[in-house]
Each structure stands twice: as C-alpha cells, then as structure tokens.
Coordinates of C-alpha atoms in Angstrom, one line a residue:
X1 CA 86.5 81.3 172.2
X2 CA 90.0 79.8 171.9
X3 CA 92.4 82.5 171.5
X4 CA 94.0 80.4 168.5
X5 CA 90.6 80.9 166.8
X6 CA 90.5 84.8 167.9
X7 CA 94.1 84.9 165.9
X8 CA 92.6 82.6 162.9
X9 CA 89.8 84.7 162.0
X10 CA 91.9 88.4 162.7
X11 CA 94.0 87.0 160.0
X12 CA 91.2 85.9 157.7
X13 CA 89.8 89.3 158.4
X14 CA 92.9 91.3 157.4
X15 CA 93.1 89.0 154.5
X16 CA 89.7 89.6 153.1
X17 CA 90.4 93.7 153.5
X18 CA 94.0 93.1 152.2
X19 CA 92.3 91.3 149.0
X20 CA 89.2 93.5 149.2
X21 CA 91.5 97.2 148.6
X22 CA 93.7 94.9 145.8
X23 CA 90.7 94.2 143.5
X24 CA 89.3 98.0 144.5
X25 CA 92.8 99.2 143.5
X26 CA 93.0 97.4 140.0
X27 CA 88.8 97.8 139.4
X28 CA 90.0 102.0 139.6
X29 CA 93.2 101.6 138.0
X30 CA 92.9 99.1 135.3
X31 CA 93.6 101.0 131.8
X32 CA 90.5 102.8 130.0
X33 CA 90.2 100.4 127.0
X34 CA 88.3 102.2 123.2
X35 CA 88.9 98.7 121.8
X36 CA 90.7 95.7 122.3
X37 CA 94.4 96.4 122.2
X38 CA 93.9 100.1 122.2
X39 CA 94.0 102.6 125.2
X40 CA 92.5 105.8 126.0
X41 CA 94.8 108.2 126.9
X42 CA 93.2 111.5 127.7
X43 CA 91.0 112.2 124.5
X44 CA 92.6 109.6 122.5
X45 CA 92.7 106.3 121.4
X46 CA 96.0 104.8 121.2
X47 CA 96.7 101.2 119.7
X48 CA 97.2 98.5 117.7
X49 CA 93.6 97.0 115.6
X50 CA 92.4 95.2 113.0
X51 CA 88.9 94.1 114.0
X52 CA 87.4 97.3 112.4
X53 CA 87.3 99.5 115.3
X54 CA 87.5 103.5 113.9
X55 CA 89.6 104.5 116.8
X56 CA 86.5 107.0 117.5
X57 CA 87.1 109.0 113.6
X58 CA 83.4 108.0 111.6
X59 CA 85.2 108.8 108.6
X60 CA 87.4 106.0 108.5
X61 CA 84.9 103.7 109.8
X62 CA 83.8 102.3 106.7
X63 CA 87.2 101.7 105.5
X64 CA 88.5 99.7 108.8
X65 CA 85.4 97.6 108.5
X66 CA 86.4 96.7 105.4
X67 CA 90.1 95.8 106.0
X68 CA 88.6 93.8 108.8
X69 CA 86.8 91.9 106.6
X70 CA 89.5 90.9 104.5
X71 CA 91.6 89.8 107.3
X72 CA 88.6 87.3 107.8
X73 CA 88.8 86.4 104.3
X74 CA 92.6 84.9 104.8
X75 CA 92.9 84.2 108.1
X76 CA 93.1 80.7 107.3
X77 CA 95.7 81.0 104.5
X78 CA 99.5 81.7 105.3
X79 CA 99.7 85.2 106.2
X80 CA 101.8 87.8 108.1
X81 CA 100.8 90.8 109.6
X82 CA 101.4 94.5 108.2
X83 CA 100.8 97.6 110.7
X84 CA 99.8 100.6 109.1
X85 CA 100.8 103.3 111.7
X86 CA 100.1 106.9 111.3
X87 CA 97.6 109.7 113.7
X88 CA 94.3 108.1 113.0
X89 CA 92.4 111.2 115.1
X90 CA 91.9 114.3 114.6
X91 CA 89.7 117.7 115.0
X92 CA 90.3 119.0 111.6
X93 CA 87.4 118.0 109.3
X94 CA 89.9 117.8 106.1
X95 CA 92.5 115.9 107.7
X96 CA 89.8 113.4 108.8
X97 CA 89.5 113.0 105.1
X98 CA 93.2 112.4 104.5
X99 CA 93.4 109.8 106.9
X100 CA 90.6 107.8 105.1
X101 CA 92.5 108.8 101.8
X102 CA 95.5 107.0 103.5
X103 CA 93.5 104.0 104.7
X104 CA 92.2 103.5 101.6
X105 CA 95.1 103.0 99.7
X106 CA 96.2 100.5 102.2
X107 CA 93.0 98.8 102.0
X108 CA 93.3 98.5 98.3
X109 CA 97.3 97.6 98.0
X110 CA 96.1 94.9 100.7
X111 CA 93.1 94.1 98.3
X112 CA 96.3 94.2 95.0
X113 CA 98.8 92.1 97.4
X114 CA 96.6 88.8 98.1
X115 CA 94.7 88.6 94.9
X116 CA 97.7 89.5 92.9
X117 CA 100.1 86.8 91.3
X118 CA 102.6 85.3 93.4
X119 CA 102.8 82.7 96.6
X120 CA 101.8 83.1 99.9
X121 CA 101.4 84.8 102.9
X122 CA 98.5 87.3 102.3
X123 CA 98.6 90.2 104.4
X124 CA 96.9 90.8 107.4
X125 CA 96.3 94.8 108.0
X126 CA 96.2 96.2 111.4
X127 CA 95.7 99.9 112.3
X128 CA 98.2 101.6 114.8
X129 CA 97.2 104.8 115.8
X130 CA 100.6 106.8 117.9
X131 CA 98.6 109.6 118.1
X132 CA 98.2 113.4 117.3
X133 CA 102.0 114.4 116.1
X134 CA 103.1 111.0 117.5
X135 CA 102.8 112.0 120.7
X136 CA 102.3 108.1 122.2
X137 CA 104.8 106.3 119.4
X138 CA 106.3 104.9 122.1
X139 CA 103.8 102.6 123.5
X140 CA 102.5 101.8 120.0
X141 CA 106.1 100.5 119.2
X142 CA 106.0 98.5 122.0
X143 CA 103.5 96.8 121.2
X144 CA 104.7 96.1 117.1
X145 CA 107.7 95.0 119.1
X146 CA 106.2 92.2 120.5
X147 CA 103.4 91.3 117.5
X148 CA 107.1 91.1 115.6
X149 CA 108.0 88.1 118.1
X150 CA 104.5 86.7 118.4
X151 CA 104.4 83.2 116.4
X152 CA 100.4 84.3 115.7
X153 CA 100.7 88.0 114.6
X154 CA 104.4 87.7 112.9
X155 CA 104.4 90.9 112.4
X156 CA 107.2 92.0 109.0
X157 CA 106.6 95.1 108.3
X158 CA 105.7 98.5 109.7
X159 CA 104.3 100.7 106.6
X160 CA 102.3 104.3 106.8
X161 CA 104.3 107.3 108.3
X162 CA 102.4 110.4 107.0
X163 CA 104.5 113.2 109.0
X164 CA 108.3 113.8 109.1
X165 CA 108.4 115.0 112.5
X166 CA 111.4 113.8 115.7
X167 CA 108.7 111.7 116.7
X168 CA 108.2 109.5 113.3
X169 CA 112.2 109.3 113.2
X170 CA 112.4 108.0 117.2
X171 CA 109.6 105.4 116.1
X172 CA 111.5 104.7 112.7
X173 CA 114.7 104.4 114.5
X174 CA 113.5 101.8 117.6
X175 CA 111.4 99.8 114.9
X176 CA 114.4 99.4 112.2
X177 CA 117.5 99.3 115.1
X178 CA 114.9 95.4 116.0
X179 CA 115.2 94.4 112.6
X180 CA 111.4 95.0 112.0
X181 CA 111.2 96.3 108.5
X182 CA 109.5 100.2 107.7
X183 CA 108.7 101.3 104.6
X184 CA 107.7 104.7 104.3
X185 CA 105.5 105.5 101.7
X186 CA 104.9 109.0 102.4
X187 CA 107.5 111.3 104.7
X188 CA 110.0 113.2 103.0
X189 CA 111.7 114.2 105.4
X190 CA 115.6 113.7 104.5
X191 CA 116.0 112.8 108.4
X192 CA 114.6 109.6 107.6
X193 CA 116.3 108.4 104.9
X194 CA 119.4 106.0 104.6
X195 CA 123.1 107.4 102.8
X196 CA 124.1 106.1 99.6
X197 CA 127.3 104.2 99.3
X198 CA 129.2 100.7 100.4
X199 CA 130.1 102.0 104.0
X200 CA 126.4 103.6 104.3
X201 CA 124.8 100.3 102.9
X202 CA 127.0 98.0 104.7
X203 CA 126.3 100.0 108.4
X204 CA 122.9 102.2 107.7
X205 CA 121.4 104.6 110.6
X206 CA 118.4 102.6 110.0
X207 CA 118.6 98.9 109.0
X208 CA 115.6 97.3 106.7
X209 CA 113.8 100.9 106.1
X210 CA 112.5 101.4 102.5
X211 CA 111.1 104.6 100.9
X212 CA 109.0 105.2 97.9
X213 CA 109.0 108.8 97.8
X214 CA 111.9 111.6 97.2
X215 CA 113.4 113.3 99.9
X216 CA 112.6 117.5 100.6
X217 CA 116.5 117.6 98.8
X218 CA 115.7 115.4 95.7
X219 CA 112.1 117.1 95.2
X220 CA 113.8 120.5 95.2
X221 CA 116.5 119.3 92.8
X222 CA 113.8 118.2 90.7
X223 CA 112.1 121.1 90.7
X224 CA 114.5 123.0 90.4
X225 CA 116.0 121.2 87.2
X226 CA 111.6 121.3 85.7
X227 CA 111.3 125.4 86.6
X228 CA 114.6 126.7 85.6
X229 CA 115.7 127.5 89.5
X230 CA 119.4 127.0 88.6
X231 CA 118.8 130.2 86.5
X232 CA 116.4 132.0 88.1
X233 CA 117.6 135.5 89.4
X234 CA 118.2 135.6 93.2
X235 CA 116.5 139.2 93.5
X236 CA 113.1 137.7 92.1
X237 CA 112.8 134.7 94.9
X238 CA 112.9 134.7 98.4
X239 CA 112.4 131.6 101.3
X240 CA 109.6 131.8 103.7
X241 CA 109.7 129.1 106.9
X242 CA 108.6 127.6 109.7
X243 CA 110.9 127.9 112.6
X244 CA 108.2 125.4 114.9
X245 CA 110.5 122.1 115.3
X246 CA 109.5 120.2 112.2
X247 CA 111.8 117.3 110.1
X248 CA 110.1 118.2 106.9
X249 CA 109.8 122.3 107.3
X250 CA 113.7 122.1 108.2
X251 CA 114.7 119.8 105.6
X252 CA 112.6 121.6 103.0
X253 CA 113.8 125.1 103.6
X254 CA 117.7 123.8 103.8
X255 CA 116.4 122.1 100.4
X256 CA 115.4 125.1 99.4
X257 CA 118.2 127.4 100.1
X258 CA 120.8 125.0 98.5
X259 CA 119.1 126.4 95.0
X260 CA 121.7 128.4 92.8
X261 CA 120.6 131.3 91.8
X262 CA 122.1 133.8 89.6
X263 CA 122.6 137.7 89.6
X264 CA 122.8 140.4 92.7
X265 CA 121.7 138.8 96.2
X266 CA 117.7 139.2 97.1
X267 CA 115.7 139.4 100.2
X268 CA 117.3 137.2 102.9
X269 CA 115.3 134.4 104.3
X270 CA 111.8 135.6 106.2
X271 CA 110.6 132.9 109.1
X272 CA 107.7 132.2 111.4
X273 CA 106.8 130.5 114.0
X274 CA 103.5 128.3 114.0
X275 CA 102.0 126.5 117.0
X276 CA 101.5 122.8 115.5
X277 CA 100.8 121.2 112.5
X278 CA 96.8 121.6 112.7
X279 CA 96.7 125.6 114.3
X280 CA 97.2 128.6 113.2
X281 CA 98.2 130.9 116.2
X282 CA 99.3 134.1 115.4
X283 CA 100.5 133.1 112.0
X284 CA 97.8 135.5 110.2
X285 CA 99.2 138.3 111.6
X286 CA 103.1 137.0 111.4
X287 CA 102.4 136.5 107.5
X288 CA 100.7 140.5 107.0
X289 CA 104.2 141.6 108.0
X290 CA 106.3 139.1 105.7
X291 CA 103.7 139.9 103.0
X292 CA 104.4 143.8 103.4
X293 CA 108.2 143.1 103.4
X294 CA 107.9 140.9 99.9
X295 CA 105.9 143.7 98.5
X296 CA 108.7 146.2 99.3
X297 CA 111.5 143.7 97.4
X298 CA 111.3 142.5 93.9
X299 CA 110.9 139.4 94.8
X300 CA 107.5 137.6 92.9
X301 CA 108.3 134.2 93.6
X302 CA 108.3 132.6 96.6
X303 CA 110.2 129.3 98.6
X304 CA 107.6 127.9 101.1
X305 CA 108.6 125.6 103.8
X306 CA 105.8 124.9 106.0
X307 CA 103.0 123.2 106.5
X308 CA 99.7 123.4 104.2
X309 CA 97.1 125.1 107.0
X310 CA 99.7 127.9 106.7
X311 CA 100.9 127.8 103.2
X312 CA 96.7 128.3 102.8
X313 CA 97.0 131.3 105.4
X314 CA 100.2 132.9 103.9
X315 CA 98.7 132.6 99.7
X316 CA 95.7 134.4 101.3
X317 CA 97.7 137.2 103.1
X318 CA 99.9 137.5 100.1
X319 CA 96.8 138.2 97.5
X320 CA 95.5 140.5 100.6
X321 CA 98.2 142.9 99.9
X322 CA 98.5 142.6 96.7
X323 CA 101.1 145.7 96.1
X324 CA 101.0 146.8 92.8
X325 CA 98.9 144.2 91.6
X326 CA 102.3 141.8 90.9
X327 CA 101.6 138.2 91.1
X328 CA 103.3 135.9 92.5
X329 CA 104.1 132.4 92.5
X330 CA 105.1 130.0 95.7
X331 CA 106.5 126.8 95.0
X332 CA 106.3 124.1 98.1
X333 CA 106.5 120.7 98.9
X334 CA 104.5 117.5 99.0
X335 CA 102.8 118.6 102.0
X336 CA 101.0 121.3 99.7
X337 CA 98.9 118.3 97.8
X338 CA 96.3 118.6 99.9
X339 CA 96.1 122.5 99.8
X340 CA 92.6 122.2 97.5
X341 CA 90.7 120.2 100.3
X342 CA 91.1 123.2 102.6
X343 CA 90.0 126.3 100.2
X344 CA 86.8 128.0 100.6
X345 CA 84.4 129.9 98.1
X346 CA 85.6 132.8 99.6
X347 CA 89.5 131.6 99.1
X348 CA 89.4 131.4 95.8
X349 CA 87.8 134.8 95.6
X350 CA 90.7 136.3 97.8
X351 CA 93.3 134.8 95.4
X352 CA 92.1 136.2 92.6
X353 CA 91.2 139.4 93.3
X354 CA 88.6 141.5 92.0
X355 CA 89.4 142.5 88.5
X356 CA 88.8 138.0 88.3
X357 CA 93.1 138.3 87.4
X358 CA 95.3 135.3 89.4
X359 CA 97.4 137.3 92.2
X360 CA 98.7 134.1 93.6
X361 CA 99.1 131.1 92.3
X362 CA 100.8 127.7 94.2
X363 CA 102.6 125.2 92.3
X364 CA 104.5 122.5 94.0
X365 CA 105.8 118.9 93.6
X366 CA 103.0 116.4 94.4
X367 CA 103.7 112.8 94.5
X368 CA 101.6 111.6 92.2
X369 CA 99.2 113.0 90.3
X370 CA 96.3 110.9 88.2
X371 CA 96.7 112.9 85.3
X372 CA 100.5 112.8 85.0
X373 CA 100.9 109.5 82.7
X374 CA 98.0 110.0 80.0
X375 CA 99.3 113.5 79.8
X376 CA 103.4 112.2 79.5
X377 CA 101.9 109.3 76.8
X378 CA 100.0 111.8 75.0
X379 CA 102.9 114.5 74.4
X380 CA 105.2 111.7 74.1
X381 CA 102.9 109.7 71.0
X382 CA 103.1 113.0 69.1
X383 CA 106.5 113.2 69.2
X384 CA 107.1 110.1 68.2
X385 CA 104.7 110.2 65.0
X386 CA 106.2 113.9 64.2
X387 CA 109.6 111.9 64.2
X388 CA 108.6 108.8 62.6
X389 CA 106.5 109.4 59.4
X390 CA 103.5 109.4 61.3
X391 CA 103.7 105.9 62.4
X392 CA 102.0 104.6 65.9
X393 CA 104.1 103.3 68.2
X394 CA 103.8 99.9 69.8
X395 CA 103.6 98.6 73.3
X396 CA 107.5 97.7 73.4
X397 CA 108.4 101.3 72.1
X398 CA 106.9 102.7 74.7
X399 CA 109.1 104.1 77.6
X400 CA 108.6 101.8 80.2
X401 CA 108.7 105.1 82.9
X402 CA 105.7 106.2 81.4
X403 CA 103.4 103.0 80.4
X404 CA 104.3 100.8 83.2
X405 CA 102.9 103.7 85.8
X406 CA 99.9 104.5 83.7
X407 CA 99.2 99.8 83.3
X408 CA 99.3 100.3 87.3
X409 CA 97.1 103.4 87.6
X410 CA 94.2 101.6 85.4
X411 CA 94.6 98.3 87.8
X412 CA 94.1 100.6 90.7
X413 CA 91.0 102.6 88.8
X414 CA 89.8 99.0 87.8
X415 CA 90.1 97.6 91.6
X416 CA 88.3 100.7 93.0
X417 CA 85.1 100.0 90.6
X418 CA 85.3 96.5 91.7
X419 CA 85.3 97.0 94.8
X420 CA 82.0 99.7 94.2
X421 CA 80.6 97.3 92.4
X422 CA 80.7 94.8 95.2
X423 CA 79.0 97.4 97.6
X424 CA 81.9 97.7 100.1
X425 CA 81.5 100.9 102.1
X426 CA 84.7 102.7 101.8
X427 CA 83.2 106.1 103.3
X428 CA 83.5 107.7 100.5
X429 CA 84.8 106.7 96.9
X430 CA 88.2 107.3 96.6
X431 CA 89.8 110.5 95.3
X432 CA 93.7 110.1 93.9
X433 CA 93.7 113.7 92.8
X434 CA 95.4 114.2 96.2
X435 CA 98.2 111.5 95.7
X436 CA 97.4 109.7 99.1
X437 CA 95.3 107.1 98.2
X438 CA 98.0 106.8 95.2
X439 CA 101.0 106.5 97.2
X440 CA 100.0 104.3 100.1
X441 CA 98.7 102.1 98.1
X442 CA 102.2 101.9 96.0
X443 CA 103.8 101.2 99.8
X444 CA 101.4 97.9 100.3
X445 CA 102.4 96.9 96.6
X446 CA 106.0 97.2 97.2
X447 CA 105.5 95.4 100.7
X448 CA 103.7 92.4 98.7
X449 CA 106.3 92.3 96.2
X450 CA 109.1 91.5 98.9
X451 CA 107.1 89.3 100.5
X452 CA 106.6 87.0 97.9
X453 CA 110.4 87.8 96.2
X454 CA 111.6 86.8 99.5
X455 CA 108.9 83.4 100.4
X456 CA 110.4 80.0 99.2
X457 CA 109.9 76.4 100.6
X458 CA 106.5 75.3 102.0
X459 CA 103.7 78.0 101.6
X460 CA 103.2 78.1 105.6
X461 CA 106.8 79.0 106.0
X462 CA 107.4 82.3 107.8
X463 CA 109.7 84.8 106.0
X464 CA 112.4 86.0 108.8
X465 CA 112.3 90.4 109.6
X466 CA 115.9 90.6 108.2
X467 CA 115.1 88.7 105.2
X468 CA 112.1 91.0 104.1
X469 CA 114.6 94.3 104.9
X470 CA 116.8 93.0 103.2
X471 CA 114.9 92.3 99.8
X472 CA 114.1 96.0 99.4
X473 CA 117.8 96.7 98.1
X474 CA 117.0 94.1 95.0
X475 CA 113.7 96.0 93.7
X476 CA 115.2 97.3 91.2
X477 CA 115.8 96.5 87.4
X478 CA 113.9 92.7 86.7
X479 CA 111.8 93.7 90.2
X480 CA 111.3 96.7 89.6
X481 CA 107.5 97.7 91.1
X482 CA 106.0 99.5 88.3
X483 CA 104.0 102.2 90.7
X484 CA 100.9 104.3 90.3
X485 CA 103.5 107.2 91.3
X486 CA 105.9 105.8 88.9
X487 CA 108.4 102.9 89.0
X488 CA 109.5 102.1 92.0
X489 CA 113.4 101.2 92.2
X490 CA 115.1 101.1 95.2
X491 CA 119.4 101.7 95.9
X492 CA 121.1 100.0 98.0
X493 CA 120.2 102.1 101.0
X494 CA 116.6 101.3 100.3
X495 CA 116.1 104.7 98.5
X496 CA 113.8 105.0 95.1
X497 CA 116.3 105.9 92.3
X498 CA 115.3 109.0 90.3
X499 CA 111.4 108.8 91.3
X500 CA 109.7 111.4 89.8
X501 CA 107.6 114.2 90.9
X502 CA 104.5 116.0 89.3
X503 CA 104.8 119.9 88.7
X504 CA 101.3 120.8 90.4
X505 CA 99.7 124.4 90.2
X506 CA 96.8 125.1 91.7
X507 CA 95.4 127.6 89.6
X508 CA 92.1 130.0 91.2
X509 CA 90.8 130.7 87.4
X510 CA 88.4 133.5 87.1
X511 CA 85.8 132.2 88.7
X512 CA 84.5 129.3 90.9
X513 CA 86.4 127.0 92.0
X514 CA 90.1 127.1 91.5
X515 CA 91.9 123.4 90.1
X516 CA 94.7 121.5 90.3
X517 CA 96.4 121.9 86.7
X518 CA 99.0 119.3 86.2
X519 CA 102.3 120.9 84.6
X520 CA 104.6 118.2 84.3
X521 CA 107.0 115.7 85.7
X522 CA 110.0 116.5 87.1
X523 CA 113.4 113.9 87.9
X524 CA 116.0 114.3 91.1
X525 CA 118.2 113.5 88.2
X526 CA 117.5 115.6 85.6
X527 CA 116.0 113.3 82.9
X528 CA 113.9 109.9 83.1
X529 CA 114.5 106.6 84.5
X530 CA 117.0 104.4 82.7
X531 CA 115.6 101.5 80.9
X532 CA 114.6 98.6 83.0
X533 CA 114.9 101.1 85.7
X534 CA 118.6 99.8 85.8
X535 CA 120.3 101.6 88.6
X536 CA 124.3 103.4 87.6
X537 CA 127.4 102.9 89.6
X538 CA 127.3 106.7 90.1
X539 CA 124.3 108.5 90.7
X540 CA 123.7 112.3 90.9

C-alpha cells in the first residue's frame, strides 16, 4: 500500500474516534430535560412552560393543563407572554395545595384579561419554576431574559413571587435593572419595594416593579391603628422571631418593634432559629423554652415574625404550657393565612385545652379575605339607614372602597362556576378563604389593565417593556383596578396607596374544627381610600 494511503486512512481513523468520543461526550452530558425548556437539576425541575407540563407536582396538573389550553385558544390573536414564576415543587402536602391555589388565580385573571373589555394582546401564561427557596432563579432569569428579546415569546411581564427571601429580590433586581416589568402580587417583604418621592421615582432601586400588596411595615401600621397597638401596654406584649436569613421574618419583626407602646418596658425581644421555610428542626424544643419565659412575664399577647409551619409549632407549645390558664393572643403577618390548611384534629384540641376554653388564639392581617366586603356593606348599610331615616342607599352612595371590591369578588365567584360549569379540571375547586387564589388573580388583572392602558395603533402592535413599567404609576384614580383584595392604586414608585388588610382570627371554638373569623379591615393610613382612590401630595 502507498504510504500516502497508510497516512489517509490513520487520519480517517483518528477522525472517526475523534468524532466517535465527541458524540459519546454530548450523548452523556447533554442536560437531563423533565419537559421542554425545563431541566432537571438534582430532584428538580427547573424551567420555563406553558404546554401543560406539572413540573412533576400532580396537584397542579389539572390547572397547567388548563392554562395550556387557553394559550391554544389565542395563539392566533395578538398576544404577549406573562411568566408566572414562583417554587412550583415541593414535599409538603399543604404547600402543594398553595401552589395550585396560586396557579389558579393566575389561570383565572388570565381567563378575566382576554375575555374582558379592552384591545388586544391576550395573554399567553407560562410557568417558571426557580425552585425550592429560589435556589435556581438564576438560570430561570436567564431564560425570561431572552423570551423578553424574542420577537415570538415577547415576553412584558414577570408576575408571581410568593416568598420575600434574598433570592426573590436578586431575581427582582436582574429582571427590573433589563427593563422587564415584575409585579408582585404577593411578597411583603419591604426589601422589595420602591421609595416614595420625586428623587425615588425619578431613580428607583428597581425600575418597572409594581405591587399589589402592603409591605410587613404598612400591615403593621395597619394593625396597629385596627387593634389599639399605639396604646397597648408594653409589659403585656412581647416579639418572638426568626433569626434564619429571611426578607419577610426581618422586615416583619423590625415592623413590629417600631410599635409604640405605652407604660413600664416588658419582656425584651425572644428569637429562634429555624432550618428553612418548610422544616421544623429543633424549633419544638426552642419554642418550650420561650413559652416558659412568656409564662414567667405578663406578657399575653404576642408579636410573631416567622414563618407559618412554626407560628403552627409555637401556638401549640404556647397552649402546652398553658401557665395559669392565661390566654393569649399572637398577631402575625400574611404568611399566617394559610395557618388553617396545616392544623390537625388533634391541633385544635391542644389549643383549646381541656376545660373546651380558647388558650390561644391567632389573629393576623390576611390579604384578602372573601368575607371582608359583604361584612363592610352590611355594617356600613345599617349605619347609613340609622343616619338617614331609614332610607336605602343607592349604588352611587355607596363607598366605592367597599362596592367596587365586592362587584370584583362576584365576577371572580361567577368566572369560577363558569368555568365548573364548562368541566375544566382545575384539581380542585378553588378556595379564596386563603387569599391566594384572591390575590394572584388581582396581579393578572392589574397586568391586563396596563396592557391594554398602554396598546394603541394597530392591534398586532407590540407594547415596548418600558412602556408597560411605566403605566403602573398611572393606575390610580380614573384607572384605578377595582380588586377582589380591594382597589388597587398604585404611587408613583409603583406601590398600592392605602391597600387594606383584613383583621383575621383563627378562632379553635369549643369543639371541632377551629375557623377563620373575619374581624375587620384595617388601612396603612388609618381610614379608607379617598374617593376615586385619588392619591394626596403627602401621604402617611
């Protein structure tokens, strides 16, 4: 043989190997797909989709299938594309059922925001799942990133954000610093939140972001201003927190302390230490010591700044000791509205001891509650007629902060029994007692307000990022976005002006199963929403 021919087919040879350990290489290192545009990454599924996967949570299947399906609906009209990103797995049984309580309200304000008046684009809904605390927010954001620049996603707005953690403020920060628009329809952490006033607004730490839901320091204010905690004696109350790095425990127990109190100094702040959001750790046994050290002051009501699987754990330890059959009241945040989902028979038995009296009892500020408007309208009616020779009044004397809120709770009742009706499986029906469903589906609304506020010229026109952020300073007043949770009017730094909270005890009765009593609504600023939801100069 030739020796050229020798050299020919050594180099074809090394080729083929060469070739051969490249396609072995990418066969054993191409990424572990769940779904298209979604990764696994250890035991989770991280990713961008709206094709119906359930990002391997059953409970939410239903639900995804169904937002699928009305992406299919208008994928042929003008639309844009929404994400809706928040943990999507899970181990916890009841927070599997929050996260379809999330979707669902998504998949309903999606439902509200192309069938409801007003031009083009629909909304196309995608799932992005960051993972467990956030963990993979970084990768999911790169990928919304590029959606945002894709002329077939066009991505304008990011919407979901269930946890007020360093991680949701990192992925708020990148998102808004791009121009890509957040609204957050359910973090109270006052981390993530713009400043008030012309230099804030005209230069704010994060450009285009929205909110629909007060801060830890406005939902303390208000509750401080609905309980009488300006008045309250300091030697009766005492703050129990979470030292675990945590935007909402930390903004919650500064909210907290910030109360003015009156009288001799009591106990000084009691802390603990919990593992994560979803574990308990040690906690039982950190909360038998604080409980001992409560008995021993005269304290009997109770600051809680952590997160609900503990404020469960520390109401149970607190009725467990139970010293001299006092009973005692904690007051916590929004995180506390879904504190019913994860009582037992048992729980309730614990809290109200044998003798069938309440030792503990848990109010604290929910974001909504169902009950809150038709209770407001009925108190408010017999007022009136007391006032006014027992007249009725009529729609127009109405307060708009009352029967604007309670007009968008029956369209939201109506749209869920359409949508039973029509035999979609949303995994469930949906329950607003715990103000999720409620409030995300508020964020959609909103997000399909500016939308079609902002879209002018030919319906197939594109509305820009900036010009969608930038319409959430003008829904106020005449756009005002009358809200299941209340109206919805946002400041200049995209902040909802005055937005109220409902007073929320849960109550373990004498027997059975406890409930969720409403009390009442409570304002940041003391008293209701100006008419037209017309925004002062100076606010509180």
């Amino acid at each position: 043989m030739p020796r050229w021919k020798k050299i020919l087919y050594a180099l074809l040879g090394t080729a083929a190997l060469v070739a051969g350990g490249l396609f072995g290489w990418t066969f054993l290192h191409r990424p572990d797909t769940c779904a298209d545009g979604v990764e696994r990454i250890g035991d989770e599924c991280v990713g961008v989709n709206g094709e119906g996967y359930d990002f391997g949570t059953p409970e939410i299947g239903g639900v995804a299938r169904a937002i699928a399906q009305e992406n299919k609906r208008i994928e042929k009209d003008p639309h844009v594309t929404v994400a809706m990103m928040l943990p999507l797995q899970s181990g916890s049984e009841a927070l599997r059922r929050q996260i379809r309580s999330d979707l669902q309200g998504a998949y309903l304000g999606q439902l509200r925001a192309n069938e409801g008046e007003g031009e083009p684009p629909r909304i196309r809904l995608v799932l992005a799942n960051p993972g467990r605390e956030y963990g993979h927010q970084a990768a999911v954001v790169d990928t919304l990133l590029r959606m945002a620049r894709s002329p077939e996603d066009r991505l304008r707005a990011v919407t979901g954000f269930n946890l007020s953690l360093d991680a949701t403020t990192e992925a708020v920060g990148r998102l808004t610093a791009q121009k890509i628009p957040v609204l957050a329809s359910r973090i109270t952490g006052d981390g993530i939140a713009n400043e008030e006033g012309l230099d804030a607004v005209a230069k704010p730490k994060f450009p285009g972001l929205a909110r629909i839901i007060p801060t830890n320091h406005e939902v303390a204010r208000a509750l401080a201003a609905f309980t009488g905690g300006q008045g309250r004696e300091d030697r009766r109350t005492v703050l129990v927190h979470d030292t675990r790095q945590d935007s909402y425990n930390e903004s919650l127990a500064k909210a907290f302390d910030s109360i003015e109190e009156k009288g001799p100094a009591g106990p000084a702040e009691m802390s603990f230490t919990s593992p994560a959001i979803d574990e308990a750790g040690s906690t039982g046994n950190q909360f038998t010591q604080i409980a001992n050290n409560i008995c021993s002051s005269e304290a009997d009501t109770v600051y809680f700044a952590g997160r609900t699987l503990h404020l469960r754990l520390f109401a149970l330890k607190l009725a467990e000791v139970g010293c001299e059959k006092r009973h005692y009241t904690i007051v916590s945040g929004s995180d506390a509205a879904s504190l019913r989902q994860y009582m037992s028979a048992d729980d309730w038995d614990e809290l109200r001891g044998t003798d069938g009296e309440a030792r503990v009892t848990v109010q604290y500020a929910a974001p909504a509650h169902p009950g809150a408007w038709q209770a407001e309208l009925t108190a408010w009616r017999k007022q009136w007629r007391a006032s006014h020779d027992g007249r009725e009044p009529t729609a127009k004397e109405l307060p708009q902060y009352l029967a604007e809120p309670k007009e968008a709770l029956d369209i939201l009742s109506n749209l869920i029994e359409t949508v039973r009706r029509g035999g979609t499986d949303l995994g469930a029906a949906p329950s607003l007692d715990d103000s999720r469903t409620m409030l995300v589906y508020d964020g959609m609304v909103t997000i399909g307000t500016a939308l079609h506020l902002v879209q002018s010229g030919p319906a197939d026109k594109v509305p820009g990022l900036e010009e969608v952020g930038q319409v959430w300073r003008r829904l106020n007043a005449r756009h005002r976005v009358p809200g299941t949770s209340g109206l919805i009017c946002l400041t200049g730094g995209g902040n909802p002006y005055d937005k109220p909270v409902a007073v929320v005890e849960l109550d373990p009765g004498r027997k059975g199963e406890g409930t969720l009593k409403y009390v009442g609504l409570a304002w940041p600023a003391g008293s209701p929403q100006p008419k037209n939801c017309v925004i002062p100069s100076r606010t509180p």
